[in-house]
Amino acid sequence: MDTHLLQLSAHGLVLRQWTSDDLAVMQELFDDPDVAYRTPLESPFGQTAALQYLHSAEQARRDNTRIHLAITTHGHQALGEILLNRATGSIGYIVGAAHRGQRLAVRALRTMTEFAHAALALPKVILEIEPGNLPSIAVARSAAFHLSSSAHETVTDKGRTYGLLTWEHNLTAVERG
C-alpha cells in the first residue's frame, strides 16, 4: 500500500501527513511537559527535533513501518498526532494542550482503528498506557478499547521506569464479515 498521499476523513476529522509547513506547530504541540513525560519524544522539542521527527516519520512511511498523521478538523492546522506502528499494531496519539477537551483523541483513535482493521486487515490494534494516565485511559474506553489480559510491559525512558498496560480493540465476527 502506498501511504505517500494518505489522508483519512471520519468522525469530523481529517488525518493527514505531516509536511515541512508543520514544523512550527510540531514544536508547539510536542514541546509540552505532559508530552515529554509520557512519550519518548525529545525534550525540549525545538526546531531541530521537529525537522528530525518529520524526516523520521517520512522514512517510516517509505519503509512501510509506521504511519504518522496530523490530527486536523479541516485538513489544515495540526492539533495533534496519531500514529500506527504497522508491525505491532500499536497506536499512539498526542493532542496539543490548547486543543484538549474536544474529543480529538477519541475521534482520531476511532478513525485510525477503523483504518487499521479495514484497510490494513489488522485483526487487533493496541494501545500501551500507563496505569496512572487517566485521560488516556478515558480515551481508550471511549473508543471501545478494553484492557487486555497480557502482562504489563516495563519501560525505562528518560531516567524513569514505569509499567504500560495493553488495551486492545479486536474485530468482531460481524465486522470481519
PDB file of C-alpha atoms in Angstrom:
ATOM      1  CA  MET A   1       0.000   0.000   0.000  1.00  0.00           C
ATOM      2  CA  ASP A   2       1.360   3.411  -0.929  1.00  0.00           C
ATOM      3  CA  THR A   3       0.812   5.658   2.073  1.00  0.00           C
ATOM      4  CA  HIS A   4       2.534   8.624   0.400  1.00  0.00           C
ATOM      5  CA  LEU A   5      -0.720  10.529  -0.016  1.00  0.00           C
ATOM      6  CA  LEU A   6      -2.611   9.000   2.886  1.00  0.00           C
ATOM      7  CA  GLN A   7      -5.430  11.108   4.273  1.00  0.00           C
ATOM      8  CA  LEU A   8      -8.237   9.745   6.424  1.00  0.00           C
ATOM      9  CA  SER A   9     -11.538  11.557   6.933  1.00  0.00           C
ATOM     10  CA  ALA A  10     -14.029  10.367   9.536  1.00  0.00           C
ATOM     11  CA  HIS A  11     -15.672  11.411  12.799  1.00  0.00           C
ATOM     12  CA  GLY A  12     -15.389  15.095  11.904  1.00  0.00           C
ATOM     13  CA  LEU A  13     -11.620  14.935  11.431  1.00  0.00           C
ATOM     14  CA  VAL A  14      -9.106  14.921   8.619  1.00  0.00           C
ATOM     15  CA  LEU A  15      -5.955  12.976   9.454  1.00  0.00           C
ATOM     16  CA  ARG A  16      -3.203  13.927   7.048  1.00  0.00           C
ATOM     17  CA  GLN A  17       0.514  13.517   6.564  1.00  0.00           C
ATOM     18  CA  TRP A  18       2.905  15.939   8.213  1.00  0.00           C
ATOM     19  CA  THR A  19       4.664  18.410   5.891  1.00  0.00           C
ATOM     20  CA  SER A  20       7.529  20.837   6.286  1.00  0.00           C
ATOM     21  CA  ASP A  21       4.890  23.571   6.701  1.00  0.00           C
ATOM     22  CA  ASP A  22       4.028  21.930  10.049  1.00  0.00           C
ATOM     23  CA  LEU A  23       7.444  22.281  11.702  1.00  0.00           C
ATOM     24  CA  ALA A  24       6.487  25.271  13.888  1.00  0.00           C
ATOM     25  CA  VAL A  25       3.207  23.693  15.009  1.00  0.00           C
ATOM     26  CA  MET A  26       5.041  20.413  15.749  1.00  0.00           C
ATOM     27  CA  GLN A  27       7.277  22.339  18.121  1.00  0.00           C
ATOM     28  CA  GLU A  28       4.240  23.884  19.791  1.00  0.00           C
ATOM     29  CA  LEU A  29       2.424  20.548  20.148  1.00  0.00           C
ATOM     30  CA  PHE A  30       5.347  18.357  21.183  1.00  0.00           C
ATOM     31  CA  ASP A  31       7.285  20.783  23.412  1.00  0.00           C
ATOM     32  CA  ASP A  32       4.914  20.216  26.302  1.00  0.00           C
ATOM     33  CA  PRO A  33       5.688  18.835  29.794  1.00  0.00           C
ATOM     34  CA  ASP A  34       2.890  16.231  29.562  1.00  0.00           C
ATOM     35  CA  VAL A  35       4.130  15.034  26.181  1.00  0.00           C
ATOM     36  CA  ALA A  36       7.723  14.920  27.435  1.00  0.00           C
ATOM     37  CA  TYR A  37       6.653  12.912  30.485  1.00  0.00           C
ATOM     38  CA  ARG A  38       4.504  10.351  28.646  1.00  0.00           C
ATOM     39  CA  THR A  39       6.427   9.848  25.391  1.00  0.00           C
ATOM     40  CA  PRO A  40       9.963   9.149  24.220  1.00  0.00           C
ATOM     41  CA  LEU A  41       9.995  12.442  22.283  1.00  0.00           C
ATOM     42  CA  GLU A  42      12.959  14.712  22.812  1.00  0.00           C
ATOM     43  CA  SER A  43      12.540  17.493  25.352  1.00  0.00           C
ATOM     44  CA  PRO A  44      12.837  20.357  24.836  1.00  0.00           C
ATOM     45  CA  PHE A  45      11.353  19.822  21.371  1.00  0.00           C
ATOM     46  CA  GLY A  46      12.773  22.597  19.216  1.00  0.00           C
ATOM     47  CA  GLN A  47      13.243  23.255  15.517  1.00  0.00           C
ATOM     48  CA  THR A  48      15.983  20.632  15.086  1.00  0.00           C
ATOM     49  CA  ALA A  49      13.904  17.988  16.869  1.00  0.00           C
ATOM     50  CA  ALA A  50      10.884  18.848  14.699  1.00  0.00           C
ATOM     51  CA  LEU A  51      12.890  18.502  11.500  1.00  0.00           C
ATOM     52  CA  GLN A  52      14.382  15.187  12.643  1.00  0.00           C
ATOM     53  CA  TYR A  53      10.932  13.928  13.634  1.00  0.00           C
ATOM     54  CA  LEU A  54       9.473  14.889  10.251  1.00  0.00           C
ATOM     55  CA  HIS A  55      12.297  13.064   8.446  1.00  0.00           C
ATOM     56  CA  SER A  56      11.849  10.024  10.695  1.00  0.00           C
ATOM     57  CA  ALA A  57       8.090   9.967  10.004  1.00  0.00           C
ATOM     58  CA  GLU A  58       8.727  10.261   6.251  1.00  0.00           C
ATOM     59  CA  GLN A  59      11.284   7.436   6.366  1.00  0.00           C
ATOM     60  CA  ALA A  60       8.912   5.223   8.365  1.00  0.00           C
ATOM     61  CA  ARG A  61       6.223   5.860   5.732  1.00  0.00           C
ATOM     62  CA  ARG A  62       8.625   4.926   2.915  1.00  0.00           C
ATOM     63  CA  ASP A  63       9.713   1.804   4.834  1.00  0.00           C
ATOM     64  CA  ASN A  64       6.056   0.944   5.434  1.00  0.00           C
ATOM     65  CA  THR A  65       6.686   0.556   9.187  1.00  0.00           C
ATOM     66  CA  ARG A  66       4.736   3.425  10.755  1.00  0.00           C
ATOM     67  CA  ILE A  67       2.038   5.876   9.743  1.00  0.00           C
ATOM     68  CA  HIS A  68       2.239   9.337  11.355  1.00  0.00           C
ATOM     69  CA  LEU A  69      -0.733  11.610  10.700  1.00  0.00           C
ATOM     70  CA  ALA A  70      -1.513  15.115  11.878  1.00  0.00           C
ATOM     71  CA  ILE A  71      -4.919  15.435  13.542  1.00  0.00           C
ATOM     72  CA  THR A  72      -6.898  18.284  11.953  1.00  0.00           C
ATOM     73  CA  THR A  73     -10.536  19.266  11.714  1.00  0.00           C
ATOM     74  CA  HIS A  74     -10.397  20.519   8.107  1.00  0.00           C
ATOM     75  CA  GLY A  75      -7.043  19.331   6.788  1.00  0.00           C
ATOM     76  CA  HIS A  76      -5.166  22.481   7.732  1.00  0.00           C
ATOM     77  CA  GLN A  77      -3.660  23.302  11.151  1.00  0.00           C
ATOM     78  CA  ALA A  78      -2.433  20.279  13.084  1.00  0.00           C
ATOM     79  CA  LEU A  79      -3.974  19.921  16.543  1.00  0.00           C
ATOM     80  CA  GLY A  80      -2.142  16.726  17.435  1.00  0.00           C
ATOM     81  CA  GLU A  81      -0.796  13.492  16.005  1.00  0.00           C
ATOM     82  CA  ILE A  82      -1.871   9.887  15.738  1.00  0.00           C
ATOM     83  CA  LEU A  83       0.497   7.143  14.654  1.00  0.00           C
ATOM     84  CA  LEU A  84       0.240   3.458  13.886  1.00  0.00           C
ATOM     85  CA  ASN A  85       3.128   1.026  14.145  1.00  0.00           C
ATOM     86  CA  ARG A  86       2.253  -1.428  11.392  1.00  0.00           C
ATOM     87  CA  ALA A  87       4.403  -4.257  12.784  1.00  0.00           C
ATOM     88  CA  THR A  88       2.948  -4.251  16.300  1.00  0.00           C
ATOM     89  CA  GLY A  89      -0.500  -2.809  15.572  1.00  0.00           C
ATOM     90  CA  SER A  90       0.177  -0.228  18.272  1.00  0.00           C
ATOM     91  CA  ILE A  91      -1.423   3.206  18.087  1.00  0.00           C
ATOM     92  CA  GLY A  92      -0.162   6.317  19.842  1.00  0.00           C
ATOM     93  CA  TYR A  93      -1.612   9.812  19.963  1.00  0.00           C
ATOM     94  CA  ILE A  94      -0.895  13.304  21.216  1.00  0.00           C
ATOM     95  CA  VAL A  95      -3.279  16.245  21.328  1.00  0.00           C
ATOM     96  CA  GLY A  96      -1.873  19.712  21.916  1.00  0.00           C
ATOM     97  CA  ALA A  97      -2.671  21.222  25.316  1.00  0.00           C
ATOM     98  CA  ALA A  98      -4.667  24.075  23.755  1.00  0.00           C
ATOM     99  CA  HIS A  99      -6.863  21.600  21.868  1.00  0.00           C
ATOM    100  CA  ARG A 100      -7.747  19.106  24.599  1.00  0.00           C
ATOM    101  CA  GLY A 101     -11.342  18.641  25.700  1.00  0.00           C
ATOM    102  CA  GLN A 102     -12.727  18.436  22.130  1.00  0.00           C
ATOM    103  CA  ARG A 103     -12.676  14.614  21.908  1.00  0.00           C
ATOM    104  CA  LEU A 104      -9.986  14.887  19.217  1.00  0.00           C
ATOM    105  CA  ALA A 105      -8.030  11.912  20.589  1.00  0.00           C
ATOM    106  CA  VAL A 106     -11.134   9.687  20.731  1.00  0.00           C
ATOM    107  CA  ARG A 107     -12.199  10.625  17.212  1.00  0.00           C
ATOM    108  CA  ALA A 108      -8.676  10.215  15.810  1.00  0.00           C
ATOM    109  CA  LEU A 109      -8.281   6.882  17.587  1.00  0.00           C
ATOM    110  CA  ARG A 110     -11.569   5.616  16.168  1.00  0.00           C
ATOM    111  CA  THR A 111     -10.546   6.739  12.679  1.00  0.00           C
ATOM    112  CA  MET A 112      -7.109   5.090  12.852  1.00  0.00           C
ATOM    113  CA  THR A 113      -8.556   1.921  14.393  1.00  0.00           C
ATOM    114  CA  GLU A 114     -11.137   1.625  11.609  1.00  0.00           C
ATOM    115  CA  PHE A 115      -8.385   2.169   9.027  1.00  0.00           C
ATOM    116  CA  ALA A 116      -6.126  -0.449  10.639  1.00  0.00           C
ATOM    117  CA  HIS A 117      -8.900  -3.042  10.648  1.00  0.00           C
ATOM    118  CA  ALA A 118     -10.410  -2.280   7.228  1.00  0.00           C
ATOM    119  CA  ALA A 119      -7.519  -1.155   5.035  1.00  0.00           C
ATOM    120  CA  LEU A 120      -4.608  -2.988   6.667  1.00  0.00           C
ATOM    121  CA  ALA A 121      -6.564  -6.086   7.774  1.00  0.00           C
ATOM    122  CA  LEU A 122      -5.163  -5.938  11.296  1.00  0.00           C
ATOM    123  CA  PRO A 123      -7.480  -8.092  13.434  1.00  0.00           C
ATOM    124  CA  LYS A 124      -6.279  -6.381  16.613  1.00  0.00           C
ATOM    125  CA  VAL A 125      -4.830  -2.969  17.418  1.00  0.00           C
ATOM    126  CA  ILE A 126      -3.402  -1.996  20.770  1.00  0.00           C
ATOM    127  CA  LEU A 127      -2.608   0.948  22.990  1.00  0.00           C
ATOM    128  CA  GLU A 128       0.057   0.908  25.688  1.00  0.00           C
ATOM    129  CA  ILE A 129      -0.955   3.157  28.563  1.00  0.00           C
ATOM    130  CA  GLU A 130       0.497   3.861  31.992  1.00  0.00           C
ATOM    131  CA  PRO A 131      -1.975   2.880  34.736  1.00  0.00           C
ATOM    132  CA  GLY A 132      -1.968   6.456  36.100  1.00  0.00           C
ATOM    133  CA  ASN A 133      -2.636   8.137  32.757  1.00  0.00           C
ATOM    134  CA  LEU A 134      -6.340   8.658  33.413  1.00  0.00           C
ATOM    135  CA  PRO A 135      -7.033  10.905  30.376  1.00  0.00           C
ATOM    136  CA  SER A 136      -5.577   8.299  28.013  1.00  0.00           C
ATOM    137  CA  ILE A 137      -7.483   5.500  29.741  1.00  0.00           C
ATOM    138  CA  ALA A 138     -10.688   7.509  29.236  1.00  0.00           C
ATOM    139  CA  VAL A 139      -9.835   7.897  25.534  1.00  0.00           C
ATOM    140  CA  ALA A 140      -9.252   4.138  25.218  1.00  0.00           C
ATOM    141  CA  ARG A 141     -12.574   3.320  26.864  1.00  0.00           C
ATOM    142  CA  SER A 142     -14.455   5.896  24.763  1.00  0.00           C
ATOM    143  CA  ALA A 143     -13.021   4.377  21.594  1.00  0.00           C
ATOM    144  CA  ALA A 144     -14.199   0.861  22.603  1.00  0.00           C
ATOM    145  CA  PHE A 145     -10.796  -0.491  23.629  1.00  0.00           C
ATOM    146  CA  HIS A 146     -10.640  -2.893  26.565  1.00  0.00           C
ATOM    147  CA  LEU A 147      -7.884  -3.784  28.972  1.00  0.00           C
ATOM    148  CA  SER A 148      -6.004  -6.838  27.773  1.00  0.00           C
ATOM    149  CA  SER A 149      -5.094  -9.779  29.993  1.00  0.00           C
ATOM    150  CA  SER A 150      -1.461  -9.644  28.856  1.00  0.00           C
ATOM    151  CA  ALA A 151       1.203  -8.784  31.413  1.00  0.00           C
ATOM    152  CA  HIS A 152       2.293  -5.172  31.648  1.00  0.00           C
ATOM    153  CA  GLU A 153       5.490  -4.097  29.957  1.00  0.00           C
ATOM    154  CA  THR A 154       8.181  -2.323  31.950  1.00  0.00           C
ATOM    155  CA  VAL A 155       9.858   0.579  30.160  1.00  0.00           C
ATOM    156  CA  THR A 156      12.768   2.802  31.103  1.00  0.00           C
ATOM    157  CA  ASP A 157      12.885   6.135  29.313  1.00  0.00           C
ATOM    158  CA  LYS A 158      14.494   9.451  30.245  1.00  0.00           C
ATOM    159  CA  GLY A 159      15.640   8.000  33.571  1.00  0.00           C
ATOM    160  CA  ARG A 160      12.125   6.927  34.540  1.00  0.00           C
ATOM    161  CA  THR A 161      10.950   3.302  34.852  1.00  0.00           C
ATOM    162  CA  TYR A 162       7.236   2.611  34.546  1.00  0.00           C
ATOM    163  CA  GLY A 163       4.744  -0.028  33.508  1.00  0.00           C
ATOM    164  CA  LEU A 164       2.496   0.007  30.474  1.00  0.00           C
ATOM    165  CA  LEU A 165      -0.813  -1.805  30.343  1.00  0.00           C
ATOM    166  CA  THR A 166      -2.077  -3.064  26.983  1.00  0.00           C
ATOM    167  CA  TRP A 167      -5.516  -2.028  25.807  1.00  0.00           C
ATOM    168  CA  GLU A 168      -6.878  -3.688  22.674  1.00  0.00           C
ATOM    169  CA  HIS A 169      -9.559  -3.393  20.045  1.00  0.00           C
ATOM    170  CA  ASN A 170     -10.460  -6.554  18.145  1.00  0.00           C
ATOM    171  CA  LEU A 171     -12.562  -7.050  15.057  1.00  0.00           C
ATOM    172  CA  THR A 172     -15.764  -8.856  15.908  1.00  0.00           C
ATOM    173  CA  ALA A 173     -17.072 -11.724  13.796  1.00  0.00           C
ATOM    174  CA  VAL A 174     -19.735  -9.382  12.365  1.00  0.00           C
ATOM    175  CA  GLU A 175     -17.126  -6.767  11.399  1.00  0.00           C
ATOM    176  CA  ARG A 176     -14.977  -9.450   9.726  1.00  0.00           C
ATOM    177  CA  GLY A 177     -17.937 -10.292   7.504  1.00  0.00           C
TER     178      GLY A 177
END
